[in-house]
Tab-separated table of C-alpha atoms and ligand atoms in Angstrom:
chain	number	residue	atom	x	y	z
A	1	UNK	CA	88.572	-3.876	31.201
A	2	UNK	CA	86.142	-6.740	31.238
A	3	UNK	CA	84.678	-5.602	34.569
A	4	UNK	CA	84.390	-2.031	33.303
A	5	UNK	CA	82.602	-3.190	30.173
A	6	UNK	CA	80.137	-5.296	32.121
A	7	UNK	CA	79.429	-2.343	34.454
A	8	UNK	CA	78.743	-0.189	31.417
A	9	UNK	CA	76.477	-2.849	29.988
A	10	UNK	CA	74.652	-3.131	33.316
A	11	UNK	CA	74.260	0.648	33.565
A	12	UNK	CA	73.008	0.878	30.002
A	13	UNK	CA	70.551	-1.882	30.800
A	14	UNK	CA	69.308	-0.122	33.968
A	15	UNK	CA	68.895	3.226	32.188
A	16	UNK	CA	67.232	1.791	29.160
A	17	UNK	CA	64.796	-0.237	31.237
A	18	UNK	CA	63.959	2.870	33.277
A	19	UNK	CA	63.356	4.969	30.203
A	20	UNK	CA	61.406	2.088	28.690
A	21	UNK	CA	58.905	1.988	31.542
A	22	UNK	CA	56.829	4.897	30.223
A	23	UNK	CA	56.499	3.675	26.611
A	24	UNK	CA	55.746	0.195	27.965
A	25	UNK	CA	52.958	1.501	30.171
A	26	UNK	CA	51.594	3.581	27.334
A	27	UNK	CA	51.569	0.598	25.023
A	28	UNK	CA	49.979	-1.587	27.692
A	29	UNK	CA	47.265	1.023	28.073
A	30	UNK	CA	46.699	1.445	24.328
A	31	UNK	CA	46.530	-2.314	23.727
A	32	UNK	CA	43.605	-2.610	26.150
A	33	UNK	CA	41.407	-0.017	24.413
A	34	UNK	CA	38.567	-1.958	22.811
A	35	UNK	CA	37.038	-0.802	19.547
A	36	UNK	CA	34.283	-3.394	20.008
A	37	UNK	CA	33.239	-1.921	23.365
A	38	UNK	CA	33.277	1.627	22.008
A	39	UNK	CA	31.036	0.642	19.100
A	40	UNK	CA	28.667	-1.292	21.345
A	41	UNK	CA	28.315	1.633	23.758
A	42	UNK	CA	27.297	4.005	20.968
A	43	UNK	CA	24.735	1.512	19.661
A	44	UNK	CA	23.345	1.030	23.186
A	45	UNK	CA	23.074	4.784	23.778
A	46	UNK	CA	21.351	5.547	20.472
A	47	UNK	CA	18.757	2.854	21.262
A	48	UNK	CA	17.811	4.850	24.366
A	49	UNK	CA	16.612	7.769	22.229
A	50	UNK	CA	18.041	11.274	22.105
A	51	UNK	CA	19.129	11.233	25.776
A	52	UNK	CA	18.052	14.836	26.393
A	53	UNK	CA	18.816	15.871	29.976
A	54	UNK	CA	15.698	15.855	32.139
A	55	UNK	CA	13.723	13.391	29.985
A	56	UNK	CA	13.106	9.680	30.480
A	57	UNK	CA	15.603	8.980	27.694
A	58	UNK	CA	18.224	11.149	29.429
A	59	UNK	CA	17.605	9.377	32.753
A	60	UNK	CA	18.034	5.969	31.109
A	61	UNK	CA	21.268	7.124	29.526
A	62	UNK	CA	22.604	8.375	32.889
A	63	UNK	CA	21.690	5.031	34.524
A	64	UNK	CA	23.483	3.218	31.722
A	65	UNK	CA	26.673	5.239	32.258
A	66	UNK	CA	26.366	4.913	36.044
A	67	UNK	CA	26.030	1.133	35.824
A	68	UNK	CA	29.104	0.827	33.606
A	69	UNK	CA	31.245	3.002	35.888
A	70	UNK	CA	30.128	1.093	38.988
A	71	UNK	CA	30.795	-2.248	37.311
A	72	UNK	CA	34.432	-1.183	36.916
A	73	UNK	CA	34.581	-0.537	40.675
A	74	UNK	CA	34.788	3.256	40.396
A	75	UNK	CA	33.232	5.459	43.067
A	76	UNK	CA	30.310	6.933	41.113
A	77	UNK	CA	27.756	9.591	41.944
A	78	UNK	CA	24.653	10.776	40.126
A	79	UNK	CA	23.973	14.510	40.364
A	80	UNK	CA	20.604	16.127	39.749
A	81	UNK	CA	21.241	19.337	37.839
A	82	UNK	CA	18.826	22.288	38.183
A	83	UNK	CA	15.343	22.226	36.679
A	84	UNK	CA	14.972	23.267	33.063
A	85	UNK	CA	12.359	23.197	30.310
A	86	UNK	CA	12.607	19.969	28.294
A	87	UNK	CA	10.664	18.250	25.527
A	88	UNK	CA	10.108	14.668	24.498
A	89	UNK	CA	9.132	13.643	20.977
A	90	UNK	CA	7.049	10.530	21.490
A	91	UNK	CA	6.156	9.962	17.860
A	92	UNK	CA	5.031	11.642	14.681
A	93	UNK	CA	3.573	10.916	11.257
A	94	UNK	CA	4.092	12.834	8.040
A	95	UNK	CA	2.987	11.753	4.578
A	96	UNK	CA	1.708	13.005	1.259
A	97	UNK	CA	-1.979	12.322	0.588
A	98	UNK	CA	-2.129	14.010	-2.833
A	99	UNK	CA	-0.749	13.388	-5.405
A	100	UNK	CA	-0.948	9.647	-4.810
A	101	UNK	CA	2.352	9.167	-6.641
A	102	UNK	CA	4.195	10.958	-3.838
A	103	UNK	CA	2.821	8.865	-0.989
A	104	UNK	CA	5.637	7.518	1.174
A	105	UNK	CA	7.912	10.334	-0.064
A	106	UNK	CA	9.411	11.361	3.263
A	107	UNK	CA	12.661	9.699	4.244
A	108	UNK	CA	14.634	10.636	7.354
A	109	UNK	CA	12.418	13.566	8.350
A	110	UNK	CA	12.628	14.749	11.957
A	111	UNK	CA	10.119	16.547	14.191
A	112	UNK	CA	11.602	19.756	15.628
A	113	UNK	CA	12.080	19.916	19.388
A	114	UNK	CA	9.385	21.878	21.264
A	115	UNK	CA	6.774	21.095	18.617
A	116	UNK	CA	3.311	20.755	20.200
A	117	UNK	CA	1.176	17.614	20.045
A	118	UNK	CA	-1.314	17.645	17.181
A	119	UNK	CA	-3.926	15.045	16.326
A	120	UNK	CA	-3.844	13.705	12.745
A	121	UNK	CA	-4.970	16.289	10.235
A	122	UNK	CA	-4.609	17.102	6.570
A	123	UNK	CA	-3.641	20.386	4.934
A	124	UNK	CA	-2.694	21.629	1.501
A	125	UNK	CA	0.951	22.596	1.075
A	126	UNK	CA	2.217	26.037	-0.017
A	127	UNK	CA	5.794	27.047	-0.839
A	128	UNK	CA	7.436	30.187	0.555
A	129	UNK	CA	10.793	31.004	-1.055
A	130	UNK	CA	12.024	33.511	1.514
A	131	UNK	CA	11.093	34.579	5.022
A	132	UNK	CA	10.009	38.153	4.211
A	133	UNK	CA	6.725	39.074	2.637
A	134	UNK	CA	4.535	36.170	3.738
A	135	UNK	CA	0.969	36.734	2.520
A	136	UNK	CA	-1.466	35.721	5.247
A	137	UNK	CA	-4.210	34.727	2.823
A	138	UNK	CA	-1.848	32.263	1.095
A	139	UNK	CA	-0.784	30.625	4.343
A	140	UNK	CA	-4.130	30.441	6.193
A	141	UNK	CA	-4.884	26.807	7.176
A	142	UNK	CA	-1.977	25.585	5.052
A	143	UNK	CA	1.154	23.544	5.661
A	144	UNK	CA	4.128	25.690	4.643
A	145	UNK	CA	7.238	24.462	2.816
A	146	UNK	CA	10.369	26.631	3.281
A	147	UNK	CA	13.953	26.166	1.960
A	148	UNK	CA	15.608	27.781	5.003
A	149	UNK	CA	15.964	27.614	8.765
A	150	UNK	CA	12.969	29.155	10.519
A	151	UNK	CA	13.859	31.844	13.092
A	152	UNK	CA	11.747	32.415	16.222
A	153	UNK	CA	10.305	35.623	14.760
A	154	UNK	CA	9.464	33.953	11.470
A	155	UNK	CA	7.828	31.051	13.311
A	156	UNK	CA	5.557	33.484	15.171
A	157	UNK	CA	4.772	35.256	11.910
A	158	UNK	CA	3.735	32.008	10.212
A	159	UNK	CA	1.602	31.039	13.218
A	160	UNK	CA	-0.129	34.414	13.185
A	161	UNK	CA	-0.766	34.065	9.454
A	162	UNK	CA	-2.681	30.860	10.222
A	163	UNK	CA	-0.237	28.166	9.038
A	164	UNK	CA	-0.950	24.754	10.563
A	165	UNK	CA	2.453	23.130	10.120
A	166	UNK	CA	5.910	23.927	8.696
A	167	UNK	CA	8.252	21.783	6.595
A	168	UNK	CA	11.773	23.145	6.513
A	169	UNK	CA	14.776	22.041	4.467
A	170	UNK	CA	18.234	23.362	4.046
A	171	UNK	CA	20.337	23.316	0.867
A	172	UNK	CA	23.941	22.535	1.720
A	173	UNK	CA	26.840	22.902	-0.688
A	174	UNK	CA	28.909	20.076	0.782
A	175	UNK	CA	26.507	17.239	0.132
A	176	UNK	CA	25.030	17.284	3.597
A	177	UNK	CA	21.309	16.830	4.214
A	178	UNK	CA	20.506	15.640	0.684
A	179	UNK	CA	18.621	12.567	1.846
A	180	UNK	CA	18.505	13.342	5.525
A	181	UNK	CA	17.420	16.344	7.584
A	182	UNK	CA	19.296	19.020	9.478
A	183	UNK	CA	17.536	19.240	12.832
A	184	UNK	CA	16.444	22.645	14.072
A	185	UNK	CA	14.269	23.136	17.136
A	186	UNK	CA	11.403	25.529	17.655
A	187	UNK	CA	11.834	28.196	20.354
A	188	UNK	CA	12.094	26.499	23.789
A	189	UNK	CA	8.535	27.117	24.951
A	190	UNK	CA	5.385	25.348	26.130
A	191	UNK	CA	3.279	27.665	23.975
A	192	UNK	CA	4.234	26.719	20.411
A	193	UNK	CA	1.016	26.034	18.551
A	194	UNK	CA	2.087	24.315	15.309
A	195	UNK	CA	4.702	21.611	14.638
A	196	UNK	CA	7.762	21.923	12.435
A	197	UNK	CA	9.150	18.987	10.471
A	198	UNK	CA	12.761	19.096	9.302
A	199	UNK	CA	12.947	17.318	5.928
A	200	UNK	CA	15.711	16.410	3.479
A	201	UNK	CA	16.823	18.609	0.593
A	202	UNK	CA	15.659	16.059	-1.980
A	203	UNK	CA	12.213	15.723	-0.389
A	204	UNK	CA	11.884	19.508	-0.163
A	205	UNK	CA	12.938	20.109	-3.758
A	206	UNK	CA	10.585	17.421	-5.030
A	207	UNK	CA	7.649	19.121	-3.330
A	208	UNK	CA	8.755	22.602	-4.404
A	209	UNK	CA	8.848	21.566	-8.071
A	210	UNK	CA	5.410	20.026	-7.744
A	211	UNK	CA	3.980	23.234	-6.271
A	212	UNK	CA	5.747	25.519	-8.721
A	213	UNK	CA	4.229	23.507	-11.576
A	214	UNK	CA	0.865	24.455	-10.034
A	215	UNK	CA	0.126	20.916	-8.888
A	216	UNK	CA	-1.807	20.511	-5.678
A	217	UNK	CA	-0.084	18.808	-2.741
A	218	UNK	CA	-1.992	17.689	0.349
A	219	UNK	CA	-0.201	16.421	3.463
A	220	UNK	CA	-1.287	14.395	6.456
A	221	UNK	CA	0.581	14.807	9.734
A	222	UNK	CA	0.443	14.312	13.495
A	223	UNK	CA	2.759	14.747	16.457
A	224	UNK	CA	2.828	13.408	19.987
A	225	UNK	CA	5.093	15.295	22.365
A	226	UNK	CA	5.422	16.452	25.945
A	227	UNK	CA	6.935	19.758	27.018
A	228	UNK	CA	7.615	20.354	30.706
A	229	UNK	CA	10.324	20.687	33.316
A	230	UNK	CA	12.982	18.119	34.170
A	231	UNK	CA	16.353	17.771	35.845
A	232	UNK	CA	19.288	16.568	33.729
A	233	UNK	CA	21.401	13.922	35.477
A	234	UNK	CA	25.191	14.104	35.455
A	235	UNK	CA	27.358	11.068	36.226
A	236	UNK	CA	30.703	11.529	37.997
A	237	UNK	CA	33.039	8.542	38.473
A	238	UNK	CA	36.348	9.011	40.292
A	239	UNK	CA	39.653	7.192	39.990
A	240	UNK	CA	41.129	8.336	43.275
A	241	UNK	CA	44.654	9.760	43.322
A	242	UNK	CA	46.954	10.883	46.102
A	243	UNK	CA	46.039	14.587	46.091
A	244	UNK	CA	42.860	16.673	45.808
A	245	UNK	CA	44.170	17.882	42.459
A	246	UNK	CA	42.359	16.180	39.603
A	247	UNK	CA	41.769	15.967	35.892
A	248	UNK	CA	38.293	15.992	34.465
A	249	UNK	CA	37.590	13.819	31.425
A	250	UNK	CA	34.122	14.652	30.159
A	251	UNK	CA	31.529	14.533	27.374
A	252	UNK	CA	27.965	15.766	27.002
A	253	UNK	CA	25.615	12.828	27.391
A	254	UNK	CA	22.682	14.282	25.460
A	255	UNK	CA	22.246	14.488	21.724
A	256	UNK	CA	22.045	18.271	21.814
A	257	UNK	CA	20.400	18.380	18.362
A	258	UNK	CA	17.608	16.136	19.638
A	259	UNK	CA	18.401	13.631	16.878
A	260	UNK	CA	19.948	10.176	17.267
A	261	UNK	CA	23.333	11.762	18.108
A	262	UNK	CA	25.621	8.764	17.503
A	263	UNK	CA	28.666	10.897	16.739
A	264	UNK	CA	27.416	13.960	18.656
A	265	UNK	CA	27.855	12.769	21.283
A	266	UNK	CA	27.368	9.037	21.793
A	267	UNK	CA	30.963	8.721	20.600
A	268	UNK	CA	32.239	11.094	23.298
A	269	UNK	CA	30.355	9.273	26.049
A	270	UNK	CA	31.695	5.926	24.810
A	271	UNK	CA	35.192	7.456	24.953
A	272	UNK	CA	34.815	8.549	28.581
A	273	UNK	CA	33.463	5.121	29.592
A	274	UNK	CA	36.214	3.207	27.787
A	275	UNK	CA	38.969	5.425	29.167
A	276	UNK	CA	37.584	4.923	32.688
A	277	UNK	CA	37.441	1.157	32.210
A	278	UNK	CA	41.004	0.764	30.933
A	279	UNK	CA	42.669	3.192	33.359
A	280	UNK	CA	40.921	1.705	36.343
A	281	UNK	CA	41.694	-1.875	35.298
A	282	UNK	CA	45.410	-1.034	35.080
A	283	UNK	CA	45.324	0.362	38.617
A	284	UNK	CA	43.268	-2.538	39.990
A	285	UNK	CA	45.651	-5.079	38.406
A	286	UNK	CA	48.597	-3.097	39.823
A	287	UNK	CA	50.115	-2.618	36.380
A	288	UNK	CA	49.859	1.051	37.369
A	289	UNK	CA	50.147	2.568	40.847
A	290	UNK	CA	47.423	4.859	42.172
A	291	UNK	CA	47.733	8.180	40.272
A	292	UNK	CA	49.228	11.250	41.953
A	293	UNK	CA	46.254	13.284	40.748
A	294	UNK	CA	42.708	11.921	40.703
A	295	UNK	CA	40.786	11.507	37.465
A	296	UNK	CA	37.096	12.342	37.365
A	297	UNK	CA	35.135	10.841	34.500
A	298	UNK	CA	32.078	12.998	33.910
A	299	UNK	CA	29.114	12.596	31.555
A	300	UNK	CA	27.042	15.781	31.515
A	301	UNK	CA	23.257	15.418	31.534
A	302	UNK	CA	22.866	18.409	29.228
A	303	UNK	CA	25.516	20.195	27.138
A	304	UNK	CA	26.656	23.529	28.677
A	305	UNK	CA	23.806	23.520	31.186
A	306	UNK	CA	25.280	20.733	33.331
A	307	UNK	CA	28.897	21.906	33.071
A	308	UNK	CA	27.713	25.368	34.072
A	309	UNK	CA	25.871	24.019	37.074
A	310	UNK	CA	29.008	21.969	37.945
A	311	UNK	CA	31.296	25.013	38.100
A	312	UNK	CA	28.698	26.929	40.121
A	313	UNK	CA	28.360	24.016	42.571
A	314	UNK	CA	32.102	23.411	42.922
A	315	UNK	CA	33.495	26.948	43.152
A	316	UNK	CA	35.915	26.140	45.982
A	317	UNK	CA	37.122	23.042	44.182
A	318	UNK	CA	37.848	24.748	40.837
A	319	UNK	CA	41.434	25.511	41.806
A	320	UNK	CA	42.006	21.770	42.210
A	321	UNK	CA	41.190	21.075	38.562
A	322	UNK	CA	44.531	20.377	36.886
A	323	UNK	CA	42.883	20.179	33.470
A	324	UNK	CA	39.680	19.455	31.572
A	325	UNK	CA	39.765	17.052	28.615
A	326	UNK	CA	36.426	17.141	26.812
A	327	UNK	CA	35.315	14.728	24.092
A	328	UNK	CA	32.832	16.029	21.522
A	329	UNK	CA	32.345	14.165	18.217
A	330	UNK	CA	35.149	11.625	18.184
A	331	UNK	CA	33.358	9.144	15.927
A	332	UNK	CA	33.720	10.299	12.326
A	333	UNK	CA	35.400	12.718	9.901
A	334	UNK	CA	34.561	13.153	6.225
A	335	UNK	CA	37.838	14.196	4.630
A	336	UNK	CA	40.760	13.407	6.968
A	337	UNK	CA	41.820	10.801	9.511
A	338	UNK	CA	42.943	13.425	11.966
A	339	UNK	CA	42.733	13.813	15.706
A	340	UNK	CA	42.289	17.440	16.815
A	341	UNK	CA	43.161	19.056	20.137
A	342	UNK	CA	41.363	22.373	20.466
A	343	UNK	CA	42.381	25.525	22.255
A	344	UNK	CA	46.078	26.246	21.482
A	345	UNK	CA	45.443	30.021	21.464
A	346	UNK	CA	44.685	30.079	25.198
A	347	UNK	CA	47.861	30.601	27.268
A	348	UNK	CA	46.689	28.532	30.248
A	349	UNK	CA	46.230	25.552	27.914
A	350	UNK	CA	49.810	25.546	26.697
A	351	UNK	CA	51.241	22.876	28.998
A	352	UNK	CA	48.333	20.496	28.415
A	353	UNK	CA	48.428	21.234	24.679
A	354	UNK	CA	52.167	20.558	24.534
A	355	UNK	CA	51.644	17.159	26.115
A	356	UNK	CA	48.809	16.293	23.703
A	357	UNK	CA	50.810	17.539	20.732
A	358	UNK	CA	53.817	15.434	21.818
A	359	UNK	CA	51.612	12.346	22.244
A	360	UNK	CA	50.235	13.058	18.774
A	361	UNK	CA	53.739	13.214	17.315
A	362	UNK	CA	55.111	10.214	19.235
A	363	UNK	CA	52.449	7.846	17.930
A	364	UNK	CA	51.341	9.260	14.578
A	365	UNK	CA	51.344	6.663	11.796
A	366	UNK	CA	52.006	3.747	14.166
A	367	UNK	CA	49.773	0.694	13.919
A	368	UNK	CA	46.536	1.292	15.832
A	369	UNK	CA	47.125	5.048	16.078
A	370	UNK	CA	46.044	8.160	14.226
A	371	UNK	CA	47.267	9.005	10.753
A	372	UNK	CA	47.410	12.692	11.535
A	373	UNK	CA	47.027	14.974	14.544
A	374	UNK	CA	47.174	18.662	15.330
A	375	UNK	CA	46.239	21.296	17.845
A	376	UNK	CA	43.993	24.119	16.650
A	377	UNK	CA	42.745	27.512	17.837
A	378	UNK	CA	39.467	27.928	19.735
A	379	UNK	CA	36.216	27.537	17.832
A	380	UNK	CA	33.848	27.379	20.798
A	381	UNK	CA	30.599	25.491	20.968
A	382	UNK	CA	31.287	22.813	23.561
A	383	UNK	CA	31.596	22.146	27.290
A	384	UNK	CA	35.337	22.795	27.657
A	385	UNK	CA	34.596	26.511	27.186
A	386	UNK	CA	32.571	26.625	30.404
A	387	UNK	CA	35.821	26.239	32.397
A	388	UNK	CA	37.601	29.121	30.650
A	389	UNK	CA	37.820	32.759	31.671
A	390	UNK	CA	35.128	34.321	29.458
A	391	UNK	CA	32.478	31.891	30.605
A	392	UNK	CA	33.485	31.997	34.289
A	393	UNK	CA	33.405	35.820	34.092
A	394	UNK	CA	29.866	35.631	32.740
A	395	UNK	CA	28.895	33.528	35.756
A	396	UNK	CA	30.749	35.960	38.088
A	397	UNK	CA	33.029	33.117	39.203
A	398	UNK	CA	36.750	33.540	39.906
A	399	UNK	CA	39.008	32.604	37.001
A	400	UNK	CA	41.300	29.874	38.294
A	401	UNK	CA	43.150	29.460	34.976
A	402	UNK	CA	41.965	25.932	34.394
A	403	UNK	CA	43.504	24.368	31.294
A	404	UNK	CA	40.507	23.159	29.302
A	405	UNK	CA	40.602	21.522	25.891
A	406	UNK	CA	38.387	19.533	23.522
A	407	UNK	CA	39.425	16.410	21.625
A	408	UNK	CA	37.480	15.582	18.432
A	409	UNK	CA	37.711	14.213	14.905
A	410	UNK	CA	35.008	16.328	13.217
A	411	UNK	CA	33.225	19.596	13.934
A	412	UNK	CA	30.228	21.278	12.280
A	413	UNK	CA	28.592	20.354	8.962
A	414	UNK	CA	31.025	22.077	6.594
A	415	UNK	CA	34.822	21.951	6.251
A	416	UNK	CA	36.674	24.943	7.682
A	417	UNK	CA	40.197	26.276	7.304
A	418	UNK	CA	41.589	28.146	10.312
A	419	UNK	CA	44.807	30.096	10.521
A	420	UNK	CA	47.126	28.061	12.759
A	421	UNK	CA	48.220	29.761	15.983
A	422	UNK	CA	51.861	30.894	15.782
A	423	UNK	CA	54.283	28.262	16.995
A	424	UNK	CA	51.870	25.334	16.884
A	425	UNK	CA	52.829	23.588	13.660
A	426	UNK	CA	52.960	19.875	14.492
A	427	UNK	CA	55.131	17.303	12.741
A	428	UNK	CA	52.029	15.071	12.898
A	429	UNK	CA	50.059	17.513	10.678
A	430	UNK	CA	50.023	16.603	6.986
A	431	UNK	CA	48.324	19.706	5.616
A	432	UNK	CA	49.528	23.233	4.826
A	433	UNK	CA	51.818	24.497	7.605
A	434	UNK	CA	50.000	27.819	8.110
A	435	UNK	CA	46.464	26.529	8.394
A	436	UNK	CA	44.406	23.824	10.049
A	437	UNK	CA	41.689	22.202	7.988
A	438	UNK	CA	38.936	21.266	10.395
A	439	UNK	CA	37.210	18.097	9.274
A	440	UNK	CA	33.409	17.890	9.302
A	441	UNK	CA	30.511	15.451	9.473
A	442	UNK	CA	27.837	15.525	6.739
A	443	UNK	CA	25.523	14.025	9.376
A	444	UNK	CA	26.118	16.772	11.937
A	445	UNK	CA	22.924	17.501	13.924
A	446	UNK	CA	20.878	15.412	11.544
A	447	UNK	CA	18.347	12.608	11.446
A	448	UNK	CA	21.105	10.322	10.132
A	449	UNK	CA	23.705	10.859	12.836
A	450	UNK	CA	23.329	7.140	13.525
A	451	UNK	CA	25.984	4.456	14.190
A	452	UNK	CA	25.800	3.073	10.620
A	453	UNK	CA	26.871	6.379	9.040
A	454	UNK	CA	29.461	7.396	11.663
A	455	UNK	CA	30.875	5.242	14.475
A	456	UNK	CA	30.335	1.906	12.718
A	457	UNK	CA	31.869	3.259	9.535
A	458	UNK	CA	35.001	4.682	11.144
A	459	UNK	CA	35.236	3.219	14.655
A	460	UNK	CA	38.989	3.786	14.751
A	461	UNK	CA	38.393	7.485	15.448
A	462	UNK	CA	37.081	6.668	18.925
A	463	UNK	CA	39.976	4.360	19.748
A	464	UNK	CA	42.438	7.070	18.729
A	465	UNK	CA	40.791	9.660	20.966
A	466	UNK	CA	40.806	7.272	23.940
A	467	UNK	CA	44.446	6.304	23.376
A	468	UNK	CA	45.643	9.907	22.992
A	469	UNK	CA	43.953	11.179	26.150
A	470	UNK	CA	44.908	8.058	28.115
A	471	UNK	CA	48.573	8.376	27.169
A	472	UNK	CA	48.529	12.110	27.943
A	473	UNK	CA	47.060	11.342	31.380
A	474	UNK	CA	49.766	8.716	31.990
A	475	UNK	CA	52.270	11.535	31.476
A	476	UNK	CA	50.318	14.057	33.543
A	477	UNK	CA	48.555	12.372	36.443
A	478	UNK	CA	51.134	9.790	37.579
B	501	LIG	ZN1	28.512	18.048	20.732
């Protein structure tokens, strides 16, 4: 009886230690994820400017990522994507000359992308309440203040009417853009003749009231920019596995709004770099064997554009992609502390989604992990969509049913409620069972998407996103 009991004890010990290996590895991985490094990376990236693909700032950002990946010992390549039209904002000035009391008014204004260079000049300001019915005689030689987003057609109309500059602001019901500016570009062209400044709601309203009380406002402004062609640079670092099959962990490296882009998408780039560092260090230290499937860590030079050129360049290799895990905005979230996995309505994503959902449920509420997680249906608007059927069809490429998902903690500039896809209610979701409330960032695509308002305020979001994807990969690639 004694012998039998000890055999049972031994067997129990063997089984439990076997089944403990995975959680142990996962914990070892998670414990190495460094919030300090993630924060530092975002600060470093934002200092390089808006990192637009094909500009000097974009090149510096790609070198930065490249250097990090190489320093971890990963095989890293730099790819020149095709030529595209790009702009650089090298500096601008904008101030009130009259009335004197409003001098120094502008806070957190932002020059629109593809604005032309203009030497310093002054102009009186006029207010236009809505885009239709602009009177040319009122606008001639004037700076124009508008409380809406300027379309390409409206821009041309204002230029033809003789306006010399546009100030645009955007009322937002959720408290966004009150003291900072939503960034909207001019049409991508070398031939724009007047600059557009995006300004805050409060600055815009202050000026509107002044003008509507029949008080004269005179502005002084200048802009220094270049508009020309450039090649975005994409960084690809590989943790080599045993088969040609591989996962792609990616993020767009540019601030697609042209603003500081700390959350969108310095946070995503920091996530890719940190994941690469920790995974590789576990393999190098032999805490982990070489993975069965390789992992490619990719930072796109330019959102959509670079991912599109990647799938075109690697057509024969597409069938070897076991899954795409894309980070976009993992650095903040206004109303919830939730980690989202997007794309549960796409059948080919189901296996990958199940793994992510399970990881979400296994660790929710634990120390150092997310307070809430969920999968959600497709919203679009980021690089993971380039690998899916609709996009590949558009490029006349074969659909190889690549699972492709995005991981994020906030999307857009307003909260949204989506109907949850049938069968995807997660025990890690704390909201209504039928819907998913998508969290938002009040700083989305704005002049204040800076570390202080996003990644420094809630750095834990980035660590969660790195831990979730890392743990999912430990279950998928080994
Ligand atoms: Zn983004």
